[in-house]
XYZ file of C-alpha atoms in Angstrom:
562
model
C 38.437 0.470 26.000
C 34.519 0.091 25.798
C 32.239 -1.272 22.856
C 29.455 1.351 21.434
C 27.284 0.535 18.876
C 24.013 1.733 17.481
C 20.786 1.071 18.907
C 17.258 1.473 17.073
C 13.954 2.913 18.187
C 10.778 1.729 16.878
C 10.280 4.968 14.713
C 12.962 3.913 12.305
C 10.942 1.966 10.636
C 8.164 5.275 10.261
C 11.049 7.148 8.916
C 11.807 4.322 6.255
C 8.255 3.760 5.379
C 5.978 6.109 5.419
C 8.014 9.350 5.610
C 10.711 8.155 3.021
C 8.301 7.071 0.157
C 7.652 10.288 -2.005
C 3.640 9.794 -2.556
C 1.105 7.161 -3.250
C 1.818 6.055 -6.647
C 5.425 5.864 -5.756
C 4.172 3.354 -3.083
C 2.320 1.375 -5.106
C 4.992 1.352 -7.854
C 7.105 -0.184 -5.165
C 4.974 -2.743 -4.010
C 4.227 -3.821 -7.600
C 8.305 -3.961 -8.055
C 8.507 -6.247 -5.077
C 5.679 -8.770 -6.922
C 7.523 -8.558 -9.846
C 10.826 -9.888 -8.236
C 8.561 -12.456 -6.756
C 7.963 -13.510 -10.561
C 4.093 -12.591 -10.391
C 2.558 -11.955 -13.561
C -0.362 -10.624 -12.337
C -0.484 -7.673 -9.873
C -3.274 -5.306 -8.894
C -4.479 -2.492 -6.776
C -8.609 -3.023 -5.852
C -10.268 -0.087 -3.949
C -13.417 -0.962 -2.203
C -15.821 2.225 -2.141
C -17.278 1.220 1.496
C -18.098 3.462 4.571
C -14.556 2.591 5.477
C -12.921 2.308 2.394
C -10.372 -0.868 1.761
C -7.164 -0.933 -0.474
C -5.704 -4.193 -1.601
C -2.710 -4.665 -3.517
C -2.396 -8.272 -4.675
C -0.444 -10.503 -6.844
C 0.410 -14.037 -8.082
C 3.931 -14.381 -7.109
C 6.019 -17.465 -5.163
C 4.460 -16.181 -1.839
C 5.934 -16.819 1.479
C 5.915 -19.236 4.157
C 6.120 -18.455 8.065
C 9.871 -18.754 7.837
C 10.078 -16.573 5.032
C 7.504 -13.854 6.444
C 9.722 -13.774 9.703
C 13.078 -14.046 8.626
C 13.151 -12.182 5.428
C 9.932 -10.173 5.104
C 10.394 -8.283 8.665
C 14.138 -8.114 8.641
C 14.898 -4.495 6.959
C 17.783 -4.629 4.506
C 17.388 -8.148 3.623
C 20.746 -9.453 1.935
C 18.482 -11.206 -0.632
C 18.146 -7.577 -2.440
C 21.843 -6.448 -2.101
C 23.340 -10.276 -3.293
C 22.977 -10.922 -7.129
C 21.957 -14.652 -6.001
C 19.450 -15.955 -8.374
C 15.587 -16.935 -7.601
C 15.680 -20.594 -7.386
C 14.344 -22.038 -10.823
C 11.059 -23.483 -8.640
C 9.891 -19.959 -7.439
C 10.124 -18.636 -11.345
C 6.978 -20.407 -11.990
C 8.403 -21.237 -15.642
C 9.317 -17.850 -16.521
C 12.426 -16.243 -17.700
C 15.030 -15.350 -15.197
C 14.467 -11.645 -13.988
C 16.581 -8.763 -13.345
C 15.751 -7.835 -9.593
C 14.218 -4.330 -9.189
C 14.505 -3.830 -5.562
C 17.790 -2.745 -4.158
C 17.565 -1.705 -0.574
C 15.119 -4.345 0.895
C 12.965 -1.577 2.114
C 10.253 -1.229 -0.344
C 7.688 -3.232 2.013
C 7.695 -0.584 4.051
C 5.745 1.505 1.207
C 2.580 -0.100 2.063
C 2.794 2.115 5.397
C 2.133 5.106 3.190
C -0.938 3.673 2.119
C -2.648 3.389 5.154
C -2.039 2.850 9.056
C -3.503 -0.947 9.661
C -2.511 -3.964 7.582
C -3.142 -7.492 7.059
C -0.731 -9.517 5.005
C -2.024 -12.708 3.588
C 0.612 -14.754 1.792
C 0.661 -18.259 0.309
C 3.666 -20.571 -1.059
C 2.436 -23.231 -3.633
C 1.841 -26.474 -1.745
C 1.740 -24.852 1.954
C -0.571 -23.166 4.410
C -1.842 -19.376 4.067
C 0.267 -16.939 6.466
C -1.670 -14.349 8.010
C -0.469 -11.409 9.625
C -1.965 -8.185 11.546
C 0.398 -4.837 11.551
C -0.134 -1.256 12.423
C 2.205 1.159 11.360
C 1.295 3.929 13.744
C 2.434 1.825 16.791
C 6.382 3.109 15.140
C 5.398 6.760 15.806
C 6.161 6.454 19.193
C 9.428 7.709 19.853
C 9.625 6.173 23.356
C 9.498 2.665 22.049
C 12.211 -0.003 20.714
C 12.053 -1.332 17.590
C 12.232 -4.876 19.527
C 9.007 -3.469 22.012
C 6.550 -4.215 18.857
C 5.000 -7.348 17.635
C 2.780 -8.214 15.060
C 0.171 -11.781 15.839
C 0.649 -14.012 13.101
C -1.137 -17.139 11.979
C -0.903 -20.124 9.588
C -4.335 -21.192 8.293
C -5.826 -23.840 5.520
C -8.257 -21.662 4.068
C -9.046 -17.986 3.692
C -12.474 -18.468 5.617
C -10.495 -19.271 8.410
C -8.237 -16.243 8.620
C -11.171 -14.175 8.845
C -12.597 -16.376 11.644
C -9.537 -15.521 13.892
C -9.170 -11.994 12.835
C -10.792 -10.742 16.123
C -8.568 -13.032 18.419
C -5.304 -11.230 16.038
C -7.167 -7.605 17.008
C -6.924 -8.402 20.598
C -3.132 -9.765 20.582
C -2.402 -6.429 18.399
C -4.074 -4.119 20.975
C -1.537 -6.084 23.450
C 1.208 -3.629 22.037
C -0.683 -0.370 23.595
C -2.438 -1.916 26.494
C -0.099 -5.060 27.433
C -1.127 -7.977 29.611
C 0.606 -10.717 27.906
C 0.756 -14.301 28.780
C 4.025 -14.780 30.121
C 6.872 -15.936 27.740
C 8.556 -19.169 28.551
C 12.017 -17.274 27.690
C 11.207 -14.432 30.237
C 10.581 -14.209 33.630
C 7.450 -12.909 35.438
C 9.570 -9.851 36.668
C 11.115 -8.943 33.476
C 7.457 -9.655 32.031
C 6.020 -7.338 34.206
C 8.794 -4.555 33.733
C 8.298 -4.415 30.145
C 4.584 -4.218 30.432
C 5.121 -0.935 32.774
C 7.852 0.522 30.325
C 5.628 0.076 27.384
C 2.034 1.662 29.282
C 4.380 4.150 30.064
C 5.816 4.916 26.941
C 2.618 5.370 25.563
C 1.384 7.508 28.431
C 4.238 10.125 27.407
C 3.481 9.494 23.666
C -0.038 11.082 24.278
C 1.636 13.989 26.379
C 3.534 14.925 23.175
C 2.343 18.498 22.296
C 2.494 17.650 18.598
C 1.582 14.327 17.424
C 0.858 13.000 13.793
C -3.034 14.060 12.859
C -3.657 14.182 16.499
C -3.071 10.367 16.769
C -3.268 8.557 20.586
C -3.239 5.253 22.069
C -7.083 5.385 22.485
C -7.684 6.250 18.379
C -5.320 3.276 17.537
C -7.006 0.825 19.917
C -10.469 2.008 18.551
C -9.519 2.259 14.763
C -7.789 -1.538 15.336
C -11.172 -2.771 16.958
C -13.255 -1.159 14.269
C -11.461 -3.142 11.680
C -13.789 -4.344 8.832
C -11.610 -6.766 6.639
C -13.796 -9.487 5.268
C -13.314 -12.008 2.069
C -14.730 -10.113 -0.392
C -11.977 -7.718 -0.258
C -10.093 -10.438 -1.876
C -12.573 -10.938 -4.993
C -9.905 -9.173 -7.080
C -7.032 -11.434 -5.934
C -6.247 -14.370 -8.246
C -5.322 -16.778 -5.695
C -8.746 -16.332 -4.050
C -10.605 -17.217 -7.135
C -8.651 -20.358 -7.323
C -6.712 -19.150 -10.422
C -3.179 -19.324 -8.680
C -1.885 -21.238 -5.532
C 0.704 -18.933 -4.427
C 0.729 -15.122 -4.200
C 0.540 -12.389 -1.338
C -2.252 -10.000 -0.851
C -2.021 -6.491 1.444
C -4.954 -5.322 2.611
C -5.195 -1.776 4.092
C -7.290 0.143 6.056
C -7.518 3.477 6.739
C -6.305 4.476 3.288
C -4.991 7.671 2.610
C -5.965 11.019 0.624
C -4.888 9.522 -3.104
C -6.627 6.665 -2.881
C -10.059 8.046 -1.499
C -10.125 10.603 -4.396
C -10.126 7.466 -6.893
C -13.750 6.669 -5.363
C -14.870 10.210 -5.575
C -17.609 11.046 -8.371
C -17.798 14.408 -10.369
C -17.649 17.237 -9.902
C -13.869 17.528 -8.630
C -12.282 19.853 -6.559
C -9.008 21.121 -8.749
C -7.041 19.241 -6.040
C -8.814 16.043 -6.301
C -8.666 16.247 -10.275
C -4.957 16.797 -9.863
C -4.513 13.835 -7.560
C -6.471 11.625 -9.671
C -4.564 12.392 -13.076
C -1.328 12.293 -11.252
C -2.114 8.893 -9.853
C -3.749 7.339 -12.923
C -0.736 8.544 -15.366
C 2.099 7.444 -12.937
C 0.386 3.860 -12.731
C -0.630 3.476 -16.416
C 2.929 3.451 -17.704
C 4.641 1.249 -15.045
C 5.901 -1.326 -17.564
C 7.626 0.422 -20.636
C 4.986 1.334 -23.281
C 7.612 2.355 -25.828
C 9.369 -0.951 -26.322
C 9.528 -2.573 -29.679
C 6.831 -5.291 -29.655
C 8.651 -7.159 -32.681
C 12.031 -7.183 -30.744
C 12.646 -10.882 -30.464
C 15.063 -10.189 -27.780
C 12.466 -8.828 -25.481
C 12.124 -10.620 -22.027
C 8.847 -12.576 -21.518
C 7.515 -10.076 -18.886
C 6.337 -7.386 -21.576
C 3.869 -10.131 -22.933
C 3.178 -12.283 -19.595
C 3.227 -9.348 -16.657
C -0.298 -7.678 -16.195
C -1.253 -4.869 -13.721
C -4.083 -3.174 -12.829
C -6.060 -0.773 -10.562
C -9.978 -1.309 -10.155
C -12.615 -0.015 -8.227
C -15.187 -1.755 -6.491
C -18.868 -0.696 -5.478
C -21.356 -3.082 -4.270
C -19.400 -5.770 -5.687
C -19.108 -4.396 -9.208
C -15.344 -3.962 -10.398
C -14.333 -0.392 -12.658
C -11.036 -0.746 -13.982
C -9.316 2.698 -14.270
C -5.671 1.566 -14.675
C -4.954 -1.826 -16.995
C -3.192 -2.741 -20.220
C -5.799 -1.425 -22.454
C -5.717 1.818 -20.830
C -2.670 4.153 -21.654
C -0.330 4.334 -25.087
C 1.894 2.108 -26.760
C 4.897 2.872 -29.286
C 2.998 1.784 -32.424
C 0.432 4.853 -31.350
C 2.892 7.618 -30.776
C 5.520 6.188 -33.895
C 2.621 7.802 -35.969
C 3.550 11.206 -34.587
C 5.317 13.354 -37.183
C 8.591 13.860 -35.300
C 10.466 10.855 -33.753
C 13.735 10.384 -32.448
C 15.088 6.507 -32.249
C 18.184 5.046 -31.051
C 21.038 4.391 -28.845
C 23.603 6.385 -26.922
C 26.930 4.380 -26.480
C 29.565 4.406 -23.642
C 31.246 7.427 -25.110
C 27.775 9.787 -25.385
C 27.391 9.276 -28.991
C 23.687 8.679 -30.308
C 23.329 6.794 -33.295
C 19.780 6.441 -34.736
C 16.855 7.681 -37.161
C 15.016 11.048 -37.098
C 11.373 11.690 -38.351
C 10.836 15.262 -39.087
C 7.197 16.832 -40.440
C 6.296 13.016 -41.079
C 9.421 12.195 -42.828
C 12.147 9.489 -42.032
C 15.493 11.035 -42.615
C 17.117 8.867 -45.302
C 20.431 8.310 -43.431
C 21.806 7.059 -40.087
C 22.060 10.479 -37.809
C 24.784 11.019 -35.298
C 25.081 13.376 -32.520
C 28.112 13.779 -30.409
C 28.230 14.830 -26.846
C 29.100 18.951 -26.294
C 32.891 19.487 -26.176
C 32.334 20.499 -22.514
C 30.349 17.121 -21.590
C 32.518 14.834 -19.718
C 31.541 11.149 -19.756
C 33.262 9.319 -16.842
C 35.045 6.022 -17.593
C 35.976 4.432 -14.355
C 33.928 1.531 -12.982
C 32.339 3.246 -10.358
C 31.499 6.433 -12.068
C 30.779 5.143 -15.907
C 27.296 5.824 -17.318
C 26.990 3.095 -19.618
C 24.787 2.721 -22.942
C 21.103 3.495 -23.119
C 18.532 3.445 -25.640
C 16.172 6.369 -26.629
C 13.014 7.127 -27.894
C 11.229 10.018 -28.562
C 7.998 11.269 -30.286
C 6.378 14.657 -30.418
C 4.006 16.818 -32.518
C 3.072 20.432 -33.514
C 0.708 21.843 -30.950
C -0.071 24.424 -33.315
C -2.575 22.674 -35.899
C -1.590 25.194 -38.647
C 2.098 23.545 -38.695
C 0.949 20.170 -37.984
C 1.038 17.333 -41.126
C -1.593 15.734 -39.324
C -5.106 15.829 -40.295
C -7.671 17.473 -37.835
C -8.952 14.061 -36.170
C -5.317 12.876 -35.758
C -4.233 15.927 -34.599
C -7.244 16.395 -32.076
C -6.562 12.793 -30.903
C -2.779 13.075 -30.266
C -3.484 16.427 -28.311
C -6.089 14.235 -26.030
C -3.759 11.665 -25.554
C -0.639 13.992 -24.765
C -2.728 15.511 -21.869
C -2.884 12.596 -20.251
C 0.253 10.208 -21.238
C 3.116 12.820 -22.113
C 6.475 12.771 -20.887
C 9.683 12.075 -20.791
C 10.423 9.141 -18.477
C 13.278 6.777 -17.437
C 13.282 2.603 -17.393
C 15.086 0.501 -15.802
C 14.886 -3.074 -17.424
C 11.534 -2.146 -18.682
C 10.114 -0.695 -15.213
C 9.489 2.724 -14.791
C 11.615 4.976 -12.721
C 9.941 7.587 -10.632
C 9.568 10.735 -10.714
C 11.020 11.205 -14.331
C 8.317 12.023 -16.673
C 6.028 13.815 -14.597
C 5.129 17.286 -15.361
C 6.227 18.606 -12.146
C 9.881 17.163 -12.613
C 12.522 18.679 -14.810
C 15.581 16.568 -14.660
C 16.590 17.445 -17.739
C 15.981 21.189 -17.668
C 13.664 21.205 -20.913
C 10.936 23.553 -19.237
C 13.934 25.511 -18.092
C 15.303 25.675 -21.491
C 11.983 26.331 -23.124
C 11.105 29.237 -20.970
C 13.909 31.106 -22.153
C 13.696 30.504 -26.147
C 10.543 28.545 -26.722
C 10.674 28.006 -30.417
C 14.332 27.504 -30.721
C 14.086 24.915 -27.974
C 11.280 23.216 -29.245
C 10.913 20.244 -27.051
C 8.033 20.195 -24.411
C 6.758 17.793 -21.644
C 3.035 18.831 -22.726
C 3.923 17.423 -26.347
C 6.349 14.854 -26.415
C 6.448 11.213 -25.684
C 9.284 8.959 -25.212
C 11.988 7.586 -22.629
C 15.553 6.679 -21.778
C 15.889 3.003 -21.396
C 18.663 2.116 -18.741
C 19.321 -1.402 -17.426
C 20.400 -2.872 -14.005
C 23.564 -4.606 -15.610
C 24.187 -1.859 -18.622
C 24.057 1.115 -15.847
C 25.076 -0.234 -12.467
C 26.081 3.546 -11.047
C 22.791 4.633 -11.944
C 21.216 3.785 -8.282
C 17.828 4.801 -7.236
C 17.583 6.985 -4.114
C 16.425 5.300 -0.873
C 12.897 7.117 -0.970
C 12.747 5.826 -4.635
C 12.169 9.410 -5.958
C 14.651 9.394 -8.603
C 18.400 8.119 -8.602
C 21.023 9.391 -6.665
C 22.881 12.221 -7.793
C 26.114 10.870 -8.566
C 28.846 11.097 -11.558
C 26.703 8.758 -13.617
C 23.585 10.614 -13.215
C 25.005 13.791 -13.736
C 26.714 12.405 -17.247
C 23.334 11.291 -18.327
C 21.726 14.509 -17.617
C 24.667 16.106 -19.379
C 24.383 13.881 -22.457
C 20.710 14.102 -22.754
C 20.256 17.745 -22.411
C 23.134 17.960 -25.080
C 21.261 15.871 -27.287
C 17.777 17.870 -26.824
C 19.359 20.775 -27.700
C 21.061 19.774 -31.120
C 18.091 17.807 -32.176
C 16.045 20.921 -31.711
C 18.253 23.443 -33.402
C 19.027 20.822 -36.547
C 15.596 19.569 -37.313
C 12.607 20.814 -35.479
C 13.248 24.225 -33.620
C 12.919 27.665 -35.378
C 16.530 27.566 -36.142
C 16.433 23.849 -37.559
C 16.922 24.053 -41.253
C 14.639 21.493 -42.230
C 11.602 23.276 -40.348
C 12.577 26.656 -42.378
C 12.316 24.466 -45.758
C 9.621 22.459 -44.994
C 7.215 24.701 -42.590
C 6.150 27.042 -45.310
C 4.798 23.918 -47.868
C 2.923 22.589 -44.460
C 1.357 25.959 -43.891
C -0.031 26.472 -47.130
C -1.288 22.749 -47.503
C -2.995 23.766 -44.121
C -4.204 27.178 -45.561
C -6.151 25.347 -48.711
C -7.162 22.386 -46.255
C -8.968 25.283 -43.942
C -10.268 27.082 -47.399
C -11.360 24.010 -48.729
C -13.408 23.618 -45.047
C -14.669 26.811 -45.389
C -16.179 26.124 -48.487
C -17.810 23.346 -47.587
C -19.204 24.824 -44.585
C -20.682 27.576 -46.542
C -22.233 25.066 -48.951
C -23.864 23.186 -46.062
C -24.937 26.285 -44.616
C -26.146 27.587 -48.061
C -28.072 23.901 -48.162
C -29.589 24.319 -45.037
C -30.799 27.922 -46.182
C -32.250 26.577 -49.204
C -34.119 23.707 -47.660
C -35.985 25.856 -45.396
C -36.481 28.476 -47.929
C -38.300 25.548 -49.899
C -40.205 24.481 -47.001
C -41.707 27.606 -46.172
C -42.289 28.452 -49.520
C -44.461 24.818 -50.100
C -46.369 25.518 -47.154
C -47.911 28.914 -48.553
C -47.871 27.982 -52.665
C -51.100 26.385 -52.405
C -52.610 29.823 -51.364
C -50.768 31.770 -53.845
C -52.093 29.158 -56.726
C -55.345 29.993 -55.943
């Protein structure tokens, strides 16, 4: 009998990181969630508009020591994400205990999506800075084993030392491709030489591959590493570098991707750039649930203490493009004429309040699941209860109860922030709510009968609020592109689809009795408003005509008098 087991090639990291994460906003969201788990209250993405642009993801969490960096950050799938062990009180920085957002211990690999070269700087309170230089392209070589790749790592007492020693770290990192290491005390000279020959051969074979990602070669990797332009100014937005925090982590990225570069461009934009910028900003603008009730006394403290922002830098001047003052809030969208607010229990029954055409219905509304909707009850498949909040408007102004100014403002907001999202313990689960995601089949149903189905991604704001404790079977996919399609996820979709269909038919769509009752009055009021507006325009026109004629007449009056 022989003992057999898996062996790991280096490109496994490439599969789990750069290739696994769906897109750039998802990658940034994952890194921010890691900062959230580290009890940060301030996270940021800074984009520096330079000849070779640089991106910096930073936070003021508890940071890492050298041992933690080596034994946790560099260990894929750590037990710290899989277990329910609480974060030590000393690491919480006086904050309430938070529910861990990370599940699989691979979120840190998301930074490979942002760009190939990473300089990690981390600091624990009362300890030195830990600095490490990585290049994710090393993991694209299919001939290397995971153990063949190393990253130069140092400890320094201040940030100036980190950048002073960066050239020597570059020389060390290059040895992953052109090895001439000093013999390791744990390895014989023969073994050291053999490993060097094997690694050199691996890169020769890599360069001879018929298809390489983006035409990357060992030479181009070495050249880009040696051209690194990281400097202390790139930490201008990091609260630790500013002296406002004594702990945190900063990830400096070089060779940034297309999505990040698009944020630095000036108009006019191509369609692709405009779409990329819009998707990037609207996704990150709702990183934290904007639909929670601010007057709820049970809200966790991070809804007040946690801040996130994206800034662009040009000539040392910053501009915030995503931040706490940019986006929507529950108070904003509660002013819309249609609303559904309530909870769905473990049996799939909705209980809550409904507003139609600007008026809240007097009684609590109950909507039961359809007879053909099965709600799993087993521990490993149950859905659990969840919150629901939806606000919407009539896009046709003549059918809306809003005045013209309100209607125009809400339509403008809808262009940027409309969507039906999912949040877990207050943080967004992607990709739900994006215009290209139709998990709840909203657009599909509307395409068959727009009036009856009513709901539309472009005119509705809202979310489903789930929790790790209350909905344990709604788990993220490894690539963080939605939840795993298990029994609980199927039940969630069935329950919500039924709720949207029933509410449309009873209260909002063309078949709804309330619509048939109230819409004629709304239309008549709008017609009267339009007629009054037309009369006002005519009066203004007549006034301008009279003034012009009067002026012309006064000019010729003296000659007429003579």
